[in-house]
Amino acid sequence: MTWNCRGAGKKQFKSTFRRFRKKYGVGVAAILEPRVSGDKALRIIRSLEYSNYIISEANGFAGGVWIVWDPFEVSITLERKQDQFIHCWVEFPSKEGFFWTTVYASPKEEKRRMLWEELKHIGRTMNSPWMLSGDFNEITSVSEKKGGNPVDVNRCLMFNNVLNACGVIDLGGGVNRFTWKGHKFPHLDRVFKRLDRAVANDAWRTCFEEAVVLNLPRIFSDHCPVLVRLDKEDHCWRDRPFMFMAVWQNDSRFHSFLKTNWDSNSKLLDSLITFTPAVRNWNKNVFGFTHYRKNRVIARLEGIQRQMSLRNCYHLEELEANLNKELADILAQEEQIWYQKSRGDWIKGGDRNTRYYHTCTLIRRKRNKIIKLQNNGGGWISGDEELIELARSFFINLFTEDLIDSE
C-alpha cells in the first residue's frame, strides 16, 4: 500500500493506518509526505508495529518517504534512495521477486524534472519485473482531472513521455476515479485529480497476472491510499466464455475432428452445445496447450545438445533440426493465439510479439473485469455471489417492467 498522508494528524494517521492494515492485511507500506523526521519519525514507525523500515527524510515539513514492512511476510533490500523516491528489491514467499520504486514527486516542476530523469535512467537499465507506485503529482490526460482551471495538455504529454520512456503501463485503480481532492476556490468547482497511481513494466504484469490495484477511501488525508494486491481477489474465477481459436484450422487433425463432431443437420444452438465440450477436450488432449508443448520441445533440445557436446551423431543432428522446426511451428501458433486474444489489429514484422500480445490481453481482462457494482441504495457491492445476485435482480426487474408496460 502507498499512502500520501498529508493532512492527517499524528493520532488520525496512526488510527487510520492501523485500520487499513487490519482490513486489507498490509504486509508492506509506503508512507509519503509524513512531514516529520529524525526521532519523531522513528517513534511513529515503531508505533505502527513494523520492525523493518527505510526512511528518506523529510526536508523540514516538506516531503519524506517511508517504507515499512513485516519481515515475516516480505524481504526488502534497498537499492537506491533520494528525497523523491526509494528504489528497492522486494521478495514475497513463493513469489518471484521484483523491483519496486516508491515515488513522491515534488510539487515544484523543476524538481519533478530531476525525478523524471532518474526514473528514465532506471527504466533504461531495467530487465527485471518493476513496479512504481506513489504520488506522481501529474496526470496523463484531461479525463484525470475535474474542476478548476483547464488542463495543461503539454504537461500531460510530458508525463506520458516519461512513462513510455520507462516502459511501464498503468495498473488501474478500481472504483475511485480521482485520488486527490483539492481546495475549494470561489467561483470554481473543487479540483479532483488522479495524482496517485501504480504502474509497472510488462515483465511485472506477466509475473503477477492476477494483481489488482484499488484506490482506497480518503480518510483524514486529501489523498487516497493506493493498494496493490498481488494475488487474485477472494472471489473465484468463473468459466470464461468459449472462444473458437483460429490456430486450430492450421492443424490437419482438426478437419477430421470437425466432420465427426459437428452435426450440420441440427439447429445451430444445438450443434454448438454438443460441439463446445468436445472441442475443449480435443484442444486439451490432442492439440495440446502450446505452453506445455513448447517447454517439452525445449527440454528435449537441451538434452540433445548436451549429448552432442559429448559425441558427434548424425541421428542427433537430424533430431535437433526436426525439433527446431517443431518449435518454430509452436511459436507461430502461440503468437497467433495471443494475437487473437489481444484483439490486435496488426502484427509488427520481424520479431516474435507474444509478450506484447500477452500484455495487451492482461490489460483488456483487467479493464473488463467487474470488481464492484453500486446498488440502488448507493452502496458498493464487491463479493462474488453478491455481484451475481445484484446483476440477476437488475435484469429481472428490468424485463419485468418491460412486460408490464407492454401489457
mmCIF file of C-alpha atoms in Angstrom:
data_model
loop_
_atom_site.group_PDB
_atom_site.id
_atom_site.type_symbol
_atom_site.label_atom_id
_atom_site.label_comp_id
_atom_site.label_asym_id
_atom_site.label_seq_id
_atom_site.Cartn_x
_atom_site.Cartn_y
_atom_site.Cartn_z
ATOM 1 C CA MET A 1 0.000 0.000 0.000
ATOM 2 C CA THR A 2 1.185 3.535 -0.828
ATOM 3 C CA TRP A 3 -0.365 6.478 1.013
ATOM 4 C CA ASN A 4 0.295 10.208 0.893
ATOM 5 C CA CYS A 5 -0.936 11.035 4.403
ATOM 6 C CA ARG A 6 -0.671 14.811 4.120
ATOM 7 C CA GLY A 7 -3.395 16.496 6.163
ATOM 8 C CA ALA A 8 -3.764 13.715 8.738
ATOM 9 C CA GLY A 9 -2.732 14.482 12.320
ATOM 10 C CA LYS A 10 -0.495 12.051 14.191
ATOM 11 C CA LYS A 11 -3.333 10.306 16.036
ATOM 12 C CA GLN A 12 -5.551 10.318 12.965
ATOM 13 C CA PHE A 13 -2.740 8.879 10.859
ATOM 14 C CA LYS A 14 -1.965 6.043 13.275
ATOM 15 C CA SER A 15 -5.586 5.022 13.823
ATOM 16 C CA THR A 16 -6.371 5.157 10.083
ATOM 17 C CA PHE A 17 -3.233 3.259 9.129
ATOM 18 C CA ARG A 18 -3.977 0.501 11.656
ATOM 19 C CA ARG A 19 -7.483 0.262 10.230
ATOM 20 C CA PHE A 20 -6.138 -0.181 6.686
ATOM 21 C CA ARG A 21 -3.597 -2.742 7.890
ATOM 22 C CA LYS A 22 -6.202 -4.801 9.727
ATOM 23 C CA LYS A 23 -8.799 -4.684 6.942
ATOM 24 C CA TYR A 24 -6.508 -5.302 3.976
ATOM 25 C CA GLY A 25 -3.667 -7.289 5.563
ATOM 26 C CA VAL A 26 -0.951 -4.831 4.537
ATOM 27 C CA GLY A 27 2.445 -6.526 4.828
ATOM 28 C CA VAL A 28 4.434 -3.650 3.317
ATOM 29 C CA ALA A 29 3.521 0.021 3.048
ATOM 30 C CA ALA A 30 4.995 3.238 1.692
ATOM 31 C CA ILE A 31 4.097 6.425 3.533
ATOM 32 C CA LEU A 32 4.560 9.683 1.638
ATOM 33 C CA GLU A 33 4.847 13.240 2.892
ATOM 34 C CA PRO A 34 4.729 12.394 6.642
ATOM 35 C CA ARG A 35 6.293 15.821 7.356
ATOM 36 C CA VAL A 36 8.317 14.521 10.298
ATOM 37 C CA SER A 37 11.869 13.237 10.500
ATOM 38 C CA GLY A 38 14.535 12.079 12.932
ATOM 39 C CA ASP A 39 13.465 10.622 16.283
ATOM 40 C CA LYS A 40 9.835 11.642 15.775
ATOM 41 C CA ALA A 41 9.683 9.582 12.593
ATOM 42 C CA LEU A 42 11.193 6.549 14.335
ATOM 43 C CA ARG A 43 8.719 6.772 17.222
ATOM 44 C CA ILE A 44 5.759 6.853 14.820
ATOM 45 C CA ILE A 45 7.125 3.934 12.780
ATOM 46 C CA ARG A 46 7.612 1.820 15.919
ATOM 47 C CA SER A 47 4.051 2.603 16.995
ATOM 48 C CA LEU A 48 2.826 1.057 13.709
ATOM 49 C CA GLU A 49 4.350 -2.275 14.831
ATOM 50 C CA TYR A 50 6.542 -2.785 11.784
ATOM 51 C CA SER A 51 10.032 -3.879 12.766
ATOM 52 C CA ASN A 52 11.749 -3.051 9.463
ATOM 53 C CA TYR A 53 11.844 0.273 7.667
ATOM 54 C CA ILE A 54 13.662 2.521 5.182
ATOM 55 C CA ILE A 55 13.451 6.304 5.522
ATOM 56 C CA SER A 56 14.111 9.081 3.052
ATOM 57 C CA GLU A 57 13.984 12.045 5.400
ATOM 58 C CA ALA A 58 11.534 14.899 5.049
ATOM 59 C CA ASN A 59 13.010 18.313 4.303
ATOM 60 C CA GLY A 60 11.593 20.291 7.218
ATOM 61 C CA PHE A 61 7.812 19.985 6.842
ATOM 62 C CA ALA A 62 8.014 19.039 3.146
ATOM 63 C CA GLY A 63 8.212 15.627 1.535
ATOM 64 C CA GLY A 64 9.621 12.458 3.005
ATOM 65 C CA VAL A 65 9.213 8.799 2.028
ATOM 66 C CA TRP A 66 8.997 5.842 4.414
ATOM 67 C CA ILE A 67 8.802 2.149 3.604
ATOM 68 C CA VAL A 68 7.760 -0.138 6.470
ATOM 69 C CA TRP A 69 7.312 -3.906 6.334
ATOM 70 C CA ASP A 70 6.825 -7.102 8.272
ATOM 71 C CA PRO A 71 9.939 -9.310 7.770
ATOM 72 C CA PHE A 72 7.842 -12.451 8.285
ATOM 73 C CA GLU A 73 5.799 -11.554 5.182
ATOM 74 C CA VAL A 74 8.283 -9.850 2.864
ATOM 75 C CA SER A 75 12.008 -9.219 2.386
ATOM 76 C CA ILE A 76 13.145 -5.810 1.094
ATOM 77 C CA THR A 77 16.644 -4.728 0.063
ATOM 78 C CA LEU A 78 17.435 -1.062 -0.544
ATOM 79 C CA GLU A 79 18.919 -0.329 -3.962
ATOM 80 C CA ARG A 80 18.856 3.457 -4.011
ATOM 81 C CA LYS A 81 17.089 6.374 -2.373
ATOM 82 C CA GLN A 82 16.704 10.111 -2.848
ATOM 83 C CA ASP A 83 14.353 12.713 -1.449
ATOM 84 C CA GLN A 84 11.723 11.920 -4.134
ATOM 85 C CA PHE A 85 11.914 8.116 -4.295
ATOM 86 C CA ILE A 86 13.099 4.877 -2.730
ATOM 87 C CA HIS A 87 14.139 2.108 -5.115
ATOM 88 C CA CYS A 88 14.341 -1.406 -3.656
ATOM 89 C CA TRP A 89 14.174 -5.148 -4.346
ATOM 90 C CA VAL A 90 11.114 -6.955 -2.939
ATOM 91 C CA GLU A 91 10.611 -10.678 -2.341
ATOM 92 C CA PHE A 92 7.481 -12.383 -1.012
ATOM 93 C CA PRO A 93 7.433 -16.073 -0.042
ATOM 94 C CA SER A 94 6.593 -18.335 -3.003
ATOM 95 C CA LYS A 95 6.535 -15.394 -5.430
ATOM 96 C CA GLU A 96 9.009 -14.035 -7.934
ATOM 97 C CA GLY A 97 10.964 -11.015 -6.707
ATOM 98 C CA PHE A 98 10.659 -7.610 -8.340
ATOM 99 C CA PHE A 99 11.965 -4.067 -8.151
ATOM 100 C CA TRP A 100 9.700 -1.513 -6.507
ATOM 101 C CA THR A 101 10.140 2.251 -6.724
ATOM 102 C CA THR A 102 8.100 4.349 -4.312
ATOM 103 C CA VAL A 103 7.631 7.846 -5.702
ATOM 104 C CA TYR A 104 6.817 11.169 -4.121
ATOM 105 C CA ALA A 105 7.116 13.749 -6.908
ATOM 106 C CA SER A 106 7.740 17.274 -5.717
ATOM 107 C CA PRO A 107 5.066 19.936 -6.390
ATOM 108 C CA LYS A 108 7.883 22.041 -7.881
ATOM 109 C CA GLU A 109 8.188 21.377 -11.592
ATOM 110 C CA GLU A 110 11.970 21.801 -11.746
ATOM 111 C CA LYS A 111 12.426 19.134 -9.056
ATOM 112 C CA ARG A 112 9.974 16.823 -10.791
ATOM 113 C CA ARG A 113 12.026 17.058 -13.965
ATOM 114 C CA MET A 114 15.034 15.791 -11.995
ATOM 115 C CA LEU A 115 12.923 12.862 -10.747
ATOM 116 C CA TRP A 116 11.777 12.036 -14.297
ATOM 117 C CA GLU A 117 15.393 11.786 -15.443
ATOM 118 C CA GLU A 118 16.237 9.476 -12.532
ATOM 119 C CA LEU A 119 13.280 7.187 -13.308
ATOM 120 C CA LYS A 120 14.098 7.102 -17.018
ATOM 121 C CA HIS A 121 17.686 6.122 -16.157
ATOM 122 C CA ILE A 122 16.415 3.224 -14.017
ATOM 123 C CA GLY A 123 13.990 2.209 -16.775
ATOM 124 C CA ARG A 124 16.696 2.112 -19.447
ATOM 125 C CA THR A 125 18.680 -0.476 -17.467
ATOM 126 C CA MET A 126 15.709 -2.464 -16.152
ATOM 127 C CA ASN A 127 15.441 -6.068 -17.329
ATOM 128 C CA SER A 128 13.533 -7.433 -14.321
ATOM 129 C CA PRO A 129 9.901 -7.066 -13.172
ATOM 130 C CA TRP A 130 9.462 -3.464 -11.991
ATOM 131 C CA MET A 131 6.597 -1.626 -10.344
ATOM 132 C CA LEU A 132 6.332 2.043 -9.376
ATOM 133 C CA SER A 133 3.692 3.462 -7.061
ATOM 134 C CA GLY A 134 3.078 6.719 -5.260
ATOM 135 C CA ASP A 135 2.175 10.350 -5.742
ATOM 136 C CA PHE A 136 3.435 11.470 -9.162
ATOM 137 C CA ASN A 137 1.884 14.953 -8.901
ATOM 138 C CA GLU A 138 0.931 14.788 -12.584
ATOM 139 C CA ILE A 139 -1.940 13.444 -14.677
ATOM 140 C CA THR A 140 -1.843 11.673 -18.037
ATOM 141 C CA SER A 141 -4.979 13.096 -19.663
ATOM 142 C CA VAL A 142 -7.854 15.560 -19.392
ATOM 143 C CA SER A 143 -10.082 12.774 -18.021
ATOM 144 C CA GLU A 144 -7.938 12.543 -14.877
ATOM 145 C CA LYS A 145 -8.984 15.983 -13.635
ATOM 146 C CA LYS A 146 -12.309 17.527 -12.675
ATOM 147 C CA GLY A 147 -12.966 21.166 -11.770
ATOM 148 C CA GLY A 148 -10.584 24.127 -11.541
ATOM 149 C CA ASN A 149 -8.654 25.612 -14.430
ATOM 150 C CA PRO A 150 -8.245 23.891 -17.824
ATOM 151 C CA VAL A 151 -5.735 21.040 -18.032
ATOM 152 C CA ASP A 152 -2.234 21.813 -19.306
ATOM 153 C CA VAL A 153 -2.058 19.297 -22.162
ATOM 154 C CA ASN A 154 1.700 19.818 -22.610
ATOM 155 C CA ARG A 155 2.342 18.672 -19.048
ATOM 156 C CA CYS A 156 0.190 15.591 -19.652
ATOM 157 C CA LEU A 157 2.191 14.844 -22.775
ATOM 158 C CA MET A 158 5.469 15.230 -20.894
ATOM 159 C CA PHE A 159 4.334 12.843 -18.160
ATOM 160 C CA ASN A 160 3.173 10.287 -20.735
ATOM 161 C CA ASN A 161 6.560 10.519 -22.427
ATOM 162 C CA VAL A 162 8.226 9.747 -19.082
ATOM 163 C CA LEU A 163 6.046 6.656 -18.558
ATOM 164 C CA ASN A 164 6.708 5.491 -22.116
ATOM 165 C CA ALA A 165 10.448 6.015 -21.701
ATOM 166 C CA CYS A 166 10.324 3.879 -18.540
ATOM 167 C CA GLY A 167 8.431 1.187 -20.441
ATOM 168 C CA VAL A 168 5.557 0.975 -17.940
ATOM 169 C CA ILE A 169 1.783 0.633 -18.185
ATOM 170 C CA ASP A 170 -0.916 1.852 -15.819
ATOM 171 C CA LEU A 171 -2.340 -0.799 -13.481
ATOM 172 C CA GLY A 172 -5.738 0.849 -12.961
ATOM 173 C CA GLY A 173 -7.352 1.976 -9.738
ATOM 174 C CA GLY A 174 -10.767 0.420 -9.220
ATOM 175 C CA VAL A 175 -13.882 2.447 -8.446
ATOM 176 C CA ASN A 176 -12.399 5.715 -7.141
ATOM 177 C CA ARG A 177 -11.518 7.668 -10.267
ATOM 178 C CA PHE A 178 -9.702 10.580 -8.594
ATOM 179 C CA THR A 179 -7.146 10.113 -5.828
ATOM 180 C CA TRP A 180 -6.621 13.718 -4.696
ATOM 181 C CA LYS A 181 -9.106 16.346 -3.559
ATOM 182 C CA GLY A 182 -8.007 19.961 -3.809
ATOM 183 C CA HIS A 183 -9.164 23.089 -2.026
ATOM 184 C CA LYS A 184 -12.434 24.817 -2.828
ATOM 185 C CA PHE A 185 -11.952 28.195 -4.505
ATOM 186 C CA PRO A 186 -14.629 30.872 -5.050
ATOM 187 C CA HIS A 187 -16.405 30.725 -8.437
ATOM 188 C CA LEU A 188 -14.658 27.436 -9.306
ATOM 189 C CA ASP A 189 -15.625 23.813 -8.776
ATOM 190 C CA ARG A 190 -13.485 21.863 -6.338
ATOM 191 C CA VAL A 191 -10.495 20.266 -8.075
ATOM 192 C CA PHE A 192 -10.130 16.475 -8.191
ATOM 193 C CA LYS A 193 -7.163 14.758 -9.831
ATOM 194 C CA ARG A 194 -5.646 11.329 -10.227
ATOM 195 C CA LEU A 195 -2.197 12.085 -8.846
ATOM 196 C CA ASP A 196 -1.573 8.731 -7.149
ATOM 197 C CA ARG A 197 -1.167 5.562 -9.195
ATOM 198 C CA ALA A 198 0.687 2.292 -9.677
ATOM 199 C CA VAL A 199 2.438 1.447 -12.953
ATOM 200 C CA ALA A 200 4.610 -1.493 -13.994
ATOM 201 C CA ASN A 201 6.570 -2.899 -16.901
ATOM 202 C CA ASP A 202 5.281 -5.840 -18.923
ATOM 203 C CA ALA A 203 7.593 -8.295 -17.096
ATOM 204 C CA TRP A 204 5.902 -7.415 -13.786
ATOM 205 C CA ARG A 205 2.429 -7.561 -15.323
ATOM 206 C CA THR A 206 3.193 -11.021 -16.734
ATOM 207 C CA CYS A 207 4.545 -12.309 -13.397
ATOM 208 C CA PHE A 208 1.516 -11.054 -11.477
ATOM 209 C CA GLU A 209 -1.397 -11.641 -13.840
ATOM 210 C CA GLU A 210 -3.940 -11.646 -11.006
ATOM 211 C CA ALA A 211 -2.691 -8.406 -9.416
ATOM 212 C CA VAL A 212 -5.287 -5.687 -8.908
ATOM 213 C CA VAL A 213 -4.978 -2.054 -7.785
ATOM 214 C CA LEU A 214 -7.568 -0.354 -5.577
ATOM 215 C CA ASN A 215 -7.793 3.325 -4.677
ATOM 216 C CA LEU A 216 -8.983 3.181 -1.065
ATOM 217 C CA PRO A 217 -11.221 5.855 0.515
ATOM 218 C CA ARG A 218 -9.709 9.196 1.566
ATOM 219 C CA ILE A 219 -9.708 9.351 5.381
ATOM 220 C CA PHE A 220 -8.314 12.498 7.057
ATOM 221 C CA SER A 221 -5.812 12.962 4.213
ATOM 222 C CA ASP A 222 -6.611 14.614 0.872
ATOM 223 C CA HIS A 223 -5.099 11.600 -0.954
ATOM 224 C CA CYS A 224 -6.447 8.083 -1.491
ATOM 225 C CA PRO A 225 -4.159 5.231 -0.431
ATOM 226 C CA VAL A 226 -3.239 3.008 -3.377
ATOM 227 C CA LEU A 227 -3.432 -0.704 -2.533
ATOM 228 C CA VAL A 228 -1.733 -3.284 -4.782
ATOM 229 C CA ARG A 229 -2.904 -6.867 -4.319
ATOM 230 C CA LEU A 230 -0.530 -9.346 -5.929
ATOM 231 C CA ASP A 231 -2.916 -12.295 -5.725
ATOM 232 C CA LYS A 232 -6.377 -12.624 -7.154
ATOM 233 C CA GLU A 233 -9.245 -11.458 -5.005
ATOM 234 C CA ASP A 234 -11.250 -13.685 -2.716
ATOM 235 C CA HIS A 235 -13.929 -14.490 -5.280
ATOM 236 C CA CYS A 236 -13.330 -17.457 -7.553
ATOM 237 C CA TRP A 237 -12.916 -17.261 -11.311
ATOM 238 C CA ARG A 238 -15.902 -18.217 -13.393
ATOM 239 C CA ASP A 239 -15.502 -20.213 -16.579
ATOM 240 C CA ARG A 240 -14.549 -17.926 -19.423
ATOM 241 C CA PRO A 241 -16.810 -17.843 -22.477
ATOM 242 C CA PHE A 242 -15.916 -20.345 -25.199
ATOM 243 C CA MET A 243 -13.661 -18.938 -27.919
ATOM 244 C CA PHE A 244 -13.028 -20.637 -31.231
ATOM 245 C CA MET A 245 -9.268 -20.476 -31.853
ATOM 246 C CA ALA A 246 -8.269 -19.701 -35.423
ATOM 247 C CA VAL A 247 -4.993 -21.615 -34.960
ATOM 248 C CA TRP A 248 -6.920 -24.923 -34.823
ATOM 249 C CA GLN A 249 -7.652 -24.627 -38.546
ATOM 250 C CA ASN A 250 -3.924 -24.981 -39.293
ATOM 251 C CA ASP A 251 -3.881 -28.442 -37.697
ATOM 252 C CA SER A 252 -4.697 -31.239 -40.145
ATOM 253 C CA ARG A 253 -6.295 -33.306 -37.354
ATOM 254 C CA PHE A 254 -8.906 -30.619 -36.713
ATOM 255 C CA HIS A 255 -10.730 -31.093 -40.029
ATOM 256 C CA SER A 256 -11.463 -34.765 -39.352
ATOM 257 C CA PHE A 257 -12.465 -33.901 -35.784
ATOM 258 C CA LEU A 258 -14.838 -31.209 -37.087
ATOM 259 C CA LYS A 259 -16.525 -33.633 -39.519
ATOM 260 C CA THR A 260 -17.072 -36.139 -36.723
ATOM 261 C CA ASN A 261 -18.300 -33.749 -34.015
ATOM 262 C CA TRP A 262 -20.279 -31.068 -35.846
ATOM 263 C CA ASP A 263 -23.873 -32.005 -36.627
ATOM 264 C CA SER A 264 -24.829 -29.942 -39.672
ATOM 265 C CA ASN A 265 -28.379 -31.346 -39.638
ATOM 266 C CA SER A 266 -29.217 -29.882 -36.210
ATOM 267 C CA LYS A 267 -30.034 -26.326 -35.263
ATOM 268 C CA LEU A 268 -27.053 -24.050 -34.750
ATOM 269 C CA LEU A 269 -27.566 -23.717 -30.983
ATOM 270 C CA ASP A 270 -27.918 -27.483 -30.507
ATOM 271 C CA SER A 271 -24.779 -28.119 -32.552
ATOM 272 C CA LEU A 272 -22.820 -25.577 -30.510
ATOM 273 C CA ILE A 273 -23.967 -27.139 -27.221
ATOM 274 C CA THR A 274 -22.575 -30.545 -28.209
ATOM 275 C CA PHE A 275 -19.520 -29.229 -30.095
ATOM 276 C CA THR A 276 -18.162 -26.891 -27.378
ATOM 277 C CA PRO A 277 -17.210 -29.510 -24.713
ATOM 278 C CA ALA A 278 -15.894 -31.821 -27.443
ATOM 279 C CA VAL A 279 -13.547 -29.211 -28.932
ATOM 280 C CA ARG A 280 -12.354 -28.142 -25.476
ATOM 281 C CA ASN A 281 -11.433 -31.750 -24.767
ATOM 282 C CA TRP A 282 -9.742 -32.022 -28.201
ATOM 283 C CA ASN A 283 -7.777 -28.833 -27.529
ATOM 284 C CA LYS A 284 -6.543 -30.186 -24.201
ATOM 285 C CA ASN A 285 -5.759 -33.795 -25.124
ATOM 286 C CA VAL A 286 -4.962 -33.740 -28.867
ATOM 287 C CA PHE A 287 -3.891 -30.254 -29.960
ATOM 288 C CA GLY A 288 -2.247 -29.635 -26.591
ATOM 289 C CA PHE A 289 -1.547 -26.375 -24.780
ATOM 290 C CA THR A 290 1.243 -24.520 -26.582
ATOM 291 C CA HIS A 291 2.948 -23.598 -23.303
ATOM 292 C CA TYR A 292 3.483 -27.246 -22.325
ATOM 293 C CA ARG A 293 4.406 -28.344 -25.834
ATOM 294 C CA LYS A 294 6.963 -25.543 -26.107
ATOM 295 C CA ASN A 295 8.579 -26.422 -22.757
ATOM 296 C CA ARG A 296 8.717 -30.116 -23.683
ATOM 297 C CA VAL A 297 10.455 -29.403 -27.014
ATOM 298 C CA ILE A 298 12.945 -27.014 -25.395
ATOM 299 C CA ALA A 299 13.766 -29.625 -22.740
ATOM 300 C CA ARG A 300 14.401 -32.235 -25.449
ATOM 301 C CA LEU A 301 16.616 -29.780 -27.344
ATOM 302 C CA GLU A 302 18.679 -29.156 -24.219
ATOM 303 C CA GLY A 303 19.161 -32.902 -23.731
ATOM 304 C CA ILE A 304 20.144 -33.460 -27.371
ATOM 305 C CA GLN A 305 22.599 -30.557 -27.390
ATOM 306 C CA ARG A 306 24.132 -31.851 -24.159
ATOM 307 C CA GLN A 307 24.708 -35.245 -25.820
ATOM 308 C CA MET A 308 26.066 -33.624 -28.980
ATOM 309 C CA SER A 309 28.654 -31.798 -26.908
ATOM 310 C CA LEU A 310 29.965 -35.207 -25.832
ATOM 311 C CA ARG A 311 29.867 -37.064 -29.155
ATOM 312 C CA ASN A 312 29.093 -36.498 -32.825
ATOM 313 C CA CYS A 313 25.991 -38.243 -34.090
ATOM 314 C CA TYR A 314 24.161 -37.673 -37.374
ATOM 315 C CA HIS A 315 20.927 -39.002 -35.867
ATOM 316 C CA LEU A 316 21.041 -36.401 -33.078
ATOM 317 C CA GLU A 317 21.704 -33.597 -35.569
ATOM 318 C CA GLU A 318 18.711 -34.674 -37.632
ATOM 319 C CA LEU A 319 16.551 -34.895 -34.496
ATOM 320 C CA GLU A 320 17.701 -31.418 -33.422
ATOM 321 C CA ALA A 321 16.734 -29.968 -36.806
ATOM 322 C CA ASN A 322 13.276 -31.579 -36.598
ATOM 323 C CA LEU A 323 12.735 -30.277 -33.070
ATOM 324 C CA ASN A 324 13.776 -26.761 -34.109
ATOM 325 C CA LYS A 325 11.203 -26.912 -36.899
ATOM 326 C CA GLU A 326 8.567 -28.136 -34.429
ATOM 327 C CA LEU A 327 9.488 -25.327 -32.021
ATOM 328 C CA ALA A 328 9.137 -22.743 -34.803
ATOM 329 C CA ASP A 329 5.647 -24.066 -35.567
ATOM 330 C CA ILE A 330 4.665 -23.919 -31.885
ATOM 331 C CA LEU A 331 5.950 -20.339 -31.566
ATOM 332 C CA ALA A 332 3.944 -19.330 -34.638
ATOM 333 C CA GLN A 333 0.838 -20.938 -33.111
ATOM 334 C CA GLU A 334 1.468 -19.212 -29.795
ATOM 335 C CA GLU A 335 1.817 -15.838 -31.495
ATOM 336 C CA GLN A 336 -1.429 -16.397 -33.408
ATOM 337 C CA ILE A 337 -3.252 -17.396 -30.201
ATOM 338 C CA TRP A 338 -2.159 -14.295 -28.299
ATOM 339 C CA TYR A 339 -2.853 -12.120 -31.325
ATOM 340 C CA GLN A 340 -6.452 -13.364 -31.363
ATOM 341 C CA LYS A 341 -6.850 -12.981 -27.583
ATOM 342 C CA SER A 342 -5.445 -9.449 -27.615
ATOM 343 C CA ARG A 343 -7.895 -8.422 -30.366
ATOM 344 C CA GLY A 344 -4.943 -6.742 -32.096
ATOM 345 C CA ASP A 345 -5.223 -5.028 -35.458
ATOM 346 C CA TRP A 346 -1.737 -5.671 -36.740
ATOM 347 C CA ILE A 347 1.404 -7.750 -36.305
ATOM 348 C CA LYS A 348 4.685 -5.911 -36.259
ATOM 349 C CA GLY A 349 7.082 -7.620 -38.672
ATOM 350 C CA GLY A 350 10.343 -9.216 -37.652
ATOM 351 C CA ASP A 351 10.293 -10.293 -34.001
ATOM 352 C CA ARG A 352 8.076 -12.589 -32.007
ATOM 353 C CA ASN A 353 5.419 -10.423 -30.353
ATOM 354 C CA THR A 354 3.951 -12.946 -27.902
ATOM 355 C CA ARG A 355 4.976 -10.854 -24.900
ATOM 356 C CA TYR A 356 3.316 -7.775 -26.378
ATOM 357 C CA TYR A 357 0.058 -9.595 -27.126
ATOM 358 C CA HIS A 358 0.113 -11.312 -23.729
ATOM 359 C CA THR A 359 0.395 -7.913 -22.020
ATOM 360 C CA CYS A 360 -2.429 -6.489 -24.173
ATOM 361 C CA THR A 361 -4.649 -9.409 -23.193
ATOM 362 C CA LEU A 362 -3.915 -8.942 -19.483
ATOM 363 C CA ILE A 363 -4.734 -5.239 -19.705
ATOM 364 C CA ARG A 364 -8.017 -5.973 -21.519
ATOM 365 C CA ARG A 365 -9.029 -8.616 -18.984
ATOM 366 C CA LYS A 366 -8.379 -6.252 -16.072
ATOM 367 C CA ARG A 367 -10.299 -3.462 -17.805
ATOM 368 C CA ASN A 368 -13.291 -5.743 -18.474
ATOM 369 C CA LYS A 369 -13.300 -7.325 -15.027
ATOM 370 C CA ILE A 370 -16.096 -6.119 -12.730
ATOM 371 C CA ILE A 371 -14.728 -5.589 -9.221
ATOM 372 C CA LYS A 372 -17.601 -3.593 -7.688
ATOM 373 C CA LEU A 373 -21.159 -2.543 -8.563
ATOM 374 C CA GLN A 374 -23.338 0.119 -6.979
ATOM 375 C CA ASN A 375 -26.766 -0.964 -5.736
ATOM 376 C CA ASN A 376 -29.962 1.122 -5.707
ATOM 377 C CA GLY A 377 -29.167 2.422 -2.223
ATOM 378 C CA GLY A 378 -25.833 3.882 -3.363
ATOM 379 C CA GLY A 379 -23.724 1.239 -1.597
ATOM 380 C CA TRP A 380 -20.916 -0.672 -3.286
ATOM 381 C CA ILE A 381 -21.125 -4.452 -3.637
ATOM 382 C CA SER A 382 -17.875 -6.413 -4.109
ATOM 383 C CA GLY A 383 -18.479 -10.046 -3.107
ATOM 384 C CA ASP A 384 -18.668 -12.579 -5.918
ATOM 385 C CA GLU A 385 -22.056 -14.061 -5.002
ATOM 386 C CA GLU A 386 -23.440 -10.606 -4.156
ATOM 387 C CA LEU A 387 -22.378 -9.280 -7.589
ATOM 388 C CA ILE A 388 -24.118 -12.171 -9.330
ATOM 389 C CA GLU A 389 -27.318 -11.680 -7.340
ATOM 390 C CA LEU A 390 -27.292 -7.894 -7.909
ATOM 391 C CA ALA A 391 -26.907 -8.332 -11.698
ATOM 392 C CA ARG A 392 -29.574 -11.025 -11.794
ATOM 393 C CA SER A 393 -32.051 -8.897 -9.817
ATOM 394 C CA PHE A 394 -31.382 -5.860 -12.008
ATOM 395 C CA PHE A 395 -32.249 -7.661 -15.253
ATOM 396 C CA ILE A 396 -35.228 -9.464 -13.727
ATOM 397 C CA ASN A 397 -36.669 -6.108 -12.645
ATOM 398 C CA LEU A 398 -35.784 -4.501 -15.966
ATOM 399 C CA PHE A 399 -37.569 -7.072 -18.127
ATOM 400 C CA THR A 400 -40.472 -7.443 -15.686
ATOM 401 C CA GLU A 401 -41.132 -3.710 -16.050
ATOM 402 C CA ASP A 402 -40.980 -4.054 -19.849
ATOM 403 C CA LEU A 403 -43.572 -6.827 -19.792
ATOM 404 C CA ILE A 404 -45.908 -4.817 -17.561
ATOM 405 C CA ASP A 405 -45.599 -1.750 -19.824
ATOM 406 C CA SER A 406 -46.307 -3.806 -22.936
ATOM 407 C CA GLU A 407 -49.468 -5.219 -21.429
#
